[in-house]
Amino acid sequence: MMVPTIRDVAKKSNVSVATVSRVLNGLNGYSDKTKQKVLKTIEEMGYQPNAIARSLSNKRTQTLGVMFPDVSNEFSSGILHGIEELAHDRGYSVLVCNTAVDGNRTLKYLQVLREKQVDGIIFSSEMLKEEYIQVLDAMNIPVVLVSSETKYSGIPYVKVDDRMAAYDATNYLIGQGHRNIAMISGTKGDPIAGTPRVEGYKQALVDNGITVNDAKIVYGNFRFESGSRLMGQLLSEDSSITGVFAACDEMAIGAMNYAMNNGISVPDQLSVVGYDNLKLSEMMVPSLTTIHQPLYDLGRIASEKLIAMVETGGIVPSSIVPHSLIERQTVKALKTY
């Protein structure tokens, strides 16, 4: 069976090819009766507009590129779910690129997206390096960051306030009577999810009259294994630590794993607070107290911003999305007299 073409639709509808094209692209210049006739013919014939042909008329491919340093983890999948749902609702397809944790595939995938002529790009959890900016400038398409930020004008971002969220997590432990609190941070010097969360942790200690001890801040890689290893390091250096704030749920669960494997009860002997509120944090026993990032909402908002920029050619403002602390079972209130 032959696949119907736009010419077939025009012939059966008794209108010109140009009229069918205008209907498909939402342009005016025809009556409502003609529009309904064309749409009915399209439905009856099962005609599918060709994306490349469509792009010749409206200069768009209705395709968005999304770049993640790791598409396999729950954090990325939560954001991607929000991106895809909004994009699908607006008639856009999504191309997902796994740039690897160290970003060594980013330039390669930028070239791929350039060849695919995507209408815009969402960057997740990665800093925009100068070399990326140069390529993006040449592509001349809009860019939105999610769970990241930049000072480059014209590139909006969507994220939570990482510094404030880390402050709230640490302050919660202090409010439960803990004074000897360690932190398992992400990558040292990471300006996105690293440094701001360390700053929030430190500020909460200072505001509560607790001396900051840099030896109680250790740096992992946002992975389960590093959380487990670093919890062992912290406790070997100071067994009197009663609480730990981890910069992501994976590392928090790693810390819990080390504690339980070494006969240390959570939360009776060690209280743990995570960051992200992954589904896994609720499934743990005991379930993890953590900072909630609305991952799905972050994705939807980023997708909405990008499509607005694609369709209007304008710039949209950045957004800070509210976080919250989810109290579960990994923090014990200490008696203070």
Coordinates of C-alpha atoms in Angstrom, one line a residue:
M1 CA 0.0 0.0 0.0
M2 CA 1.4 3.4 -1.0
V3 CA 2.1 5.9 1.8
P4 CA -0.2 9.0 1.2
T5 CA 1.6 12.2 0.3
I6 CA 0.6 15.8 0.7
R7 CA -0.3 15.9 -3.0
D8 CA -2.8 13.0 -2.4
V9 CA -4.4 14.9 0.5
A10 CA -4.7 18.0 -1.7
K11 CA -6.2 16.1 -4.6
K12 CA -8.8 14.3 -2.5
S13 CA -9.7 17.5 -0.6
N14 CA -9.9 19.4 -3.9
V15 CA -7.5 22.2 -2.7
S16 CA -4.0 23.2 -3.5
V17 CA -0.9 21.6 -1.9
A18 CA -0.1 25.1 -0.5
T19 CA -3.5 25.1 1.3
V20 CA -2.8 21.7 2.9
S21 CA 0.6 23.0 4.0
R22 CA -0.9 26.1 5.5
V23 CA -3.4 24.0 7.5
L24 CA -0.7 21.7 8.7
N25 CA 1.5 24.6 9.9
G26 CA -1.4 26.6 11.5
L27 CA -1.2 29.5 9.1
N28 CA -4.3 31.4 7.9
G29 CA -5.7 32.1 4.4
Y30 CA -8.5 29.5 4.2
S31 CA -12.0 29.1 5.5
D32 CA -12.9 26.9 8.5
K33 CA -14.9 24.7 6.2
T34 CA -11.7 24.1 4.1
K35 CA -9.7 23.5 7.2
Q36 CA -12.2 20.8 8.5
K37 CA -12.3 19.2 5.1
V38 CA -8.5 19.0 4.9
L39 CA -8.2 17.7 8.5
K40 CA -10.8 15.0 7.8
T41 CA -9.0 13.9 4.7
I42 CA -5.7 13.7 6.6
E43 CA -7.3 11.5 9.2
E44 CA -9.1 9.3 6.7
M45 CA -5.9 8.7 4.6
G46 CA -3.6 8.4 7.6
Y47 CA -1.3 11.0 6.2
Q48 CA 1.9 11.7 8.4
P49 CA 3.6 15.0 7.6
N50 CA 7.3 14.5 7.0
A51 CA 9.4 16.4 9.6
I52 CA 12.1 17.4 7.1
A53 CA 9.6 18.7 4.6
R54 CA 7.8 20.5 7.3
S55 CA 11.0 22.1 8.5
L56 CA 11.5 23.6 5.0
S57 CA 8.4 25.7 5.4
N58 CA 8.6 26.7 9.1
K59 CA 12.3 26.4 9.6
R60 CA 11.8 24.0 12.5
T61 CA 12.0 20.2 12.9
Q62 CA 9.9 20.0 16.0
T63 CA 12.8 18.2 17.7
L64 CA 14.6 19.1 21.0
G65 CA 18.0 17.8 22.1
V66 CA 18.5 16.9 25.7
M67 CA 22.0 16.3 27.2
F68 CA 22.6 14.3 30.4
P69 CA 25.9 13.2 32.0
D70 CA 24.2 10.0 32.9
V71 CA 20.8 9.0 31.5
S72 CA 20.7 5.7 33.5
N73 CA 20.2 7.0 37.0
E74 CA 16.9 7.9 38.7
F75 CA 17.7 11.6 39.0
S76 CA 18.1 12.0 35.2
S77 CA 15.1 9.8 34.4
G78 CA 12.9 11.9 36.7
I79 CA 13.8 15.1 34.9
L80 CA 13.6 13.5 31.5
H81 CA 10.1 12.3 32.2
G82 CA 9.0 15.9 32.7
I83 CA 10.8 17.1 29.6
E84 CA 9.3 14.5 27.4
E85 CA 5.7 14.8 28.6
L86 CA 5.6 18.5 28.0
A87 CA 7.4 18.3 24.7
H88 CA 5.0 15.5 23.5
D89 CA 2.0 17.6 24.5
R90 CA 3.4 20.5 22.4
G91 CA 4.1 18.3 19.3
Y92 CA 7.9 18.0 19.8
S93 CA 10.1 14.9 19.7
V94 CA 13.1 14.6 22.0
L95 CA 16.6 13.3 21.2
V96 CA 18.5 12.2 24.4
C97 CA 22.3 12.2 24.5
N98 CA 24.4 10.6 27.3
T99 CA 27.4 12.9 27.6
A100 CA 29.1 10.7 30.2
V101 CA 29.9 11.9 33.8
D102 CA 33.1 13.8 32.8
G103 CA 31.4 15.4 29.8
N104 CA 33.9 14.0 27.4
R105 CA 31.2 13.3 24.8
T106 CA 29.5 16.7 25.0
L107 CA 31.2 18.3 21.9
K108 CA 30.6 15.1 19.9
Y109 CA 26.8 15.1 20.7
L110 CA 26.5 18.9 20.1
Q111 CA 27.7 18.2 16.6
V112 CA 25.2 15.3 16.2
L113 CA 22.4 17.6 17.4
R114 CA 23.6 20.3 15.0
E115 CA 23.4 17.8 12.1
K116 CA 19.9 16.7 13.2
Q117 CA 18.9 20.4 13.1
V118 CA 17.2 20.4 16.5
D119 CA 15.2 23.5 17.4
G120 CA 16.8 23.8 20.8
I121 CA 18.8 22.1 23.5
I122 CA 18.3 21.4 27.2
F123 CA 21.5 20.8 29.2
S124 CA 21.2 19.0 32.5
S125 CA 23.5 18.9 35.5
E126 CA 26.5 20.2 33.6
M127 CA 28.4 23.5 33.4
L128 CA 28.4 25.3 30.1
K129 CA 32.1 25.5 29.2
E130 CA 33.4 28.2 26.9
E131 CA 34.0 25.6 24.1
Y132 CA 30.3 24.6 24.3
I133 CA 29.2 28.2 24.1
Q134 CA 31.1 28.7 20.9
V135 CA 29.4 25.7 19.3
L136 CA 26.0 26.8 20.5
D137 CA 26.5 30.3 19.2
A138 CA 27.3 28.8 15.8
M139 CA 24.2 26.7 15.9
N140 CA 22.1 29.8 16.7
I141 CA 19.4 27.9 18.6
P142 CA 18.0 28.5 22.1
V143 CA 19.4 26.7 25.2
V144 CA 18.0 26.0 28.6
L145 CA 19.8 24.6 31.6
V146 CA 18.1 22.3 34.2
S147 CA 19.7 21.6 37.5
S148 CA 22.5 23.9 36.5
E149 CA 23.0 27.6 36.0
T150 CA 25.2 30.0 34.1
K151 CA 26.0 33.7 34.0
Y152 CA 25.8 33.8 30.2
S153 CA 23.0 36.2 29.1
G154 CA 20.2 34.7 27.1
I155 CA 20.5 31.2 28.6
P156 CA 17.8 30.6 31.3
Y157 CA 18.0 27.9 33.9
V158 CA 15.7 25.9 36.1
K159 CA 16.9 24.6 39.5
V160 CA 16.4 24.6 43.2
D161 CA 18.4 26.8 45.6
D162 CA 21.1 24.3 46.4
R163 CA 22.7 26.4 49.1
M164 CA 19.4 26.9 50.9
A165 CA 18.4 23.3 50.5
A166 CA 21.7 22.1 52.1
Y167 CA 21.3 24.7 54.8
D168 CA 17.8 23.4 55.6
A169 CA 19.0 19.8 55.7
T170 CA 21.9 20.6 58.1
N171 CA 19.7 22.9 60.2
Y172 CA 17.1 20.1 60.6
L173 CA 19.8 17.8 62.1
I174 CA 20.8 20.6 64.4
G175 CA 17.2 21.1 65.4
Q176 CA 17.0 17.4 66.3
G177 CA 19.9 18.0 68.8
H178 CA 22.9 17.0 66.7
R179 CA 26.1 19.0 67.0
N180 CA 28.7 16.7 65.6
I181 CA 27.6 16.6 62.0
A182 CA 29.7 15.6 59.0
M183 CA 29.0 16.1 55.3
I184 CA 29.6 13.8 52.4
S185 CA 29.8 16.3 49.5
G186 CA 29.8 15.7 45.8
T187 CA 32.7 16.5 43.5
K188 CA 35.1 19.0 45.1
G189 CA 34.8 22.4 43.4
D190 CA 31.7 21.5 41.4
P191 CA 30.0 24.9 41.1
I192 CA 26.5 23.3 40.5
A193 CA 25.8 20.6 43.1
G194 CA 29.1 20.7 45.0
T195 CA 30.2 24.1 46.4
P196 CA 26.7 25.6 47.0
R197 CA 25.7 22.6 49.1
V198 CA 28.9 22.7 51.1
E199 CA 28.4 26.4 51.7
G200 CA 24.8 25.8 52.9
Y201 CA 26.1 23.1 55.3
K202 CA 28.7 25.4 56.7
Q203 CA 26.4 28.4 57.1
A204 CA 23.9 26.3 59.1
L205 CA 26.7 25.3 61.5
V206 CA 27.9 28.9 61.9
D207 CA 24.3 30.2 62.4
N208 CA 23.9 27.7 65.3
G209 CA 27.2 28.5 66.9
I210 CA 28.9 25.3 65.8
T211 CA 32.5 25.5 64.7
V212 CA 33.1 24.4 61.1
N213 CA 35.7 21.6 60.9
D214 CA 36.8 21.0 57.3
A215 CA 38.0 17.5 58.2
K216 CA 34.4 16.6 58.6
I217 CA 33.7 17.5 55.0
V218 CA 34.6 14.7 52.5
Y219 CA 34.2 14.6 48.8
G220 CA 32.7 11.8 46.7
N221 CA 31.3 11.5 43.2
F222 CA 27.5 11.3 43.8
R223 CA 27.7 7.5 43.7
F224 CA 26.7 4.8 46.2
E225 CA 30.2 3.4 46.5
S226 CA 31.8 6.8 47.5
G227 CA 29.1 7.3 50.1
S228 CA 29.9 4.0 51.8
R229 CA 33.7 4.5 51.6
L230 CA 33.6 8.0 52.9
M231 CA 31.3 7.2 55.8
G232 CA 33.9 4.7 56.9
Q233 CA 36.6 7.3 56.6
L234 CA 34.7 9.8 58.6
L235 CA 33.9 7.4 61.4
S236 CA 37.5 6.1 61.6
E237 CA 38.6 9.6 62.2
D238 CA 35.8 10.5 64.6
S239 CA 33.6 7.8 66.0
S240 CA 31.5 10.4 67.9
I241 CA 29.8 11.8 64.8
T242 CA 26.1 11.5 65.3
G243 CA 24.7 12.9 62.1
V244 CA 25.7 13.1 58.4
F245 CA 24.3 15.1 55.5
A246 CA 25.0 13.6 52.1
A247 CA 24.8 15.7 48.9
C248 CA 22.7 13.1 47.1
D249 CA 20.5 10.1 48.1
E250 CA 22.9 7.6 46.5
M251 CA 25.7 8.7 48.7
A252 CA 23.4 8.8 51.7
I253 CA 22.3 5.3 51.1
G254 CA 25.9 4.3 50.7
A255 CA 26.6 5.8 54.1
M256 CA 23.7 3.9 55.6
N257 CA 25.1 0.7 54.0
Y258 CA 28.5 1.2 55.6
A259 CA 26.9 1.8 59.0
M260 CA 24.6 -1.2 58.9
N261 CA 27.4 -3.5 57.7
N262 CA 29.5 -2.4 60.6
G263 CA 27.0 -2.8 63.3
I264 CA 26.1 0.9 63.6
S265 CA 22.4 1.4 63.9
V266 CA 20.6 4.0 61.8
P267 CA 19.2 6.2 63.3
D268 CA 19.9 5.1 66.9
Q269 CA 23.6 5.7 66.6
L270 CA 23.9 7.6 63.3
S271 CA 21.4 9.9 61.7
V272 CA 21.5 10.4 57.9
V273 CA 19.9 13.1 55.7
G274 CA 20.1 12.8 51.9
Y275 CA 19.3 15.1 48.9
D276 CA 17.0 14.5 45.8
N277 CA 14.2 12.3 47.2
L278 CA 14.7 9.5 44.7
K279 CA 12.1 6.7 44.9
L280 CA 14.8 4.5 46.3
S281 CA 15.0 6.7 49.4
E282 CA 11.5 5.8 50.3
M283 CA 12.1 2.1 49.6
M284 CA 15.0 1.8 52.0
V285 CA 14.7 0.3 55.5
P286 CA 14.7 2.6 57.4
S287 CA 13.4 5.0 54.8
L288 CA 15.6 8.0 54.2
T289 CA 15.0 11.5 55.4
T290 CA 16.0 13.8 52.5
I291 CA 15.7 17.0 50.6
H292 CA 13.0 16.8 47.9
Q293 CA 13.9 18.1 44.4
P294 CA 10.8 18.2 42.2
L295 CA 12.6 16.4 39.3
Y296 CA 9.5 16.0 37.1
D297 CA 8.6 19.7 37.5
L298 CA 12.1 20.8 36.8
G299 CA 11.9 18.9 33.5
R300 CA 8.5 20.2 32.5
I301 CA 9.5 23.8 33.2
A302 CA 12.8 23.5 31.3
S303 CA 10.9 22.0 28.3
E304 CA 8.2 24.7 28.5
K305 CA 10.9 27.5 28.6
L306 CA 12.8 26.0 25.6
I307 CA 9.7 25.6 23.4
A308 CA 8.6 29.2 24.3
M309 CA 12.0 30.4 23.1
V310 CA 11.9 28.3 20.0
E311 CA 8.4 29.5 19.0
T312 CA 8.8 33.2 19.9
G313 CA 12.5 33.8 19.3
G314 CA 12.6 35.6 22.6
I315 CA 14.3 35.1 26.0
V316 CA 12.5 33.8 29.1
P317 CA 13.6 34.3 32.7
S318 CA 15.3 31.7 34.9
S319 CA 13.3 29.9 37.6
I320 CA 14.2 28.7 41.1
V321 CA 11.8 25.9 42.0
P322 CA 10.9 25.3 45.7
H323 CA 12.5 22.4 47.6
S324 CA 11.3 20.7 50.8
L325 CA 12.5 18.4 53.5
I326 CA 10.9 15.0 53.7
E327 CA 11.0 13.5 57.2
R328 CA 11.2 9.8 57.3
Q329 CA 13.1 7.4 59.6
T330 CA 16.8 8.0 59.4
V331 CA 17.1 10.9 61.9
K332 CA 16.9 10.4 65.7
A333 CA 16.1 13.3 68.0
L334 CA 18.8 13.5 70.7
K335 CA 18.0 14.5 74.2
T336 CA 19.5 17.9 75.0
Y337 CA 19.6 19.2 78.6

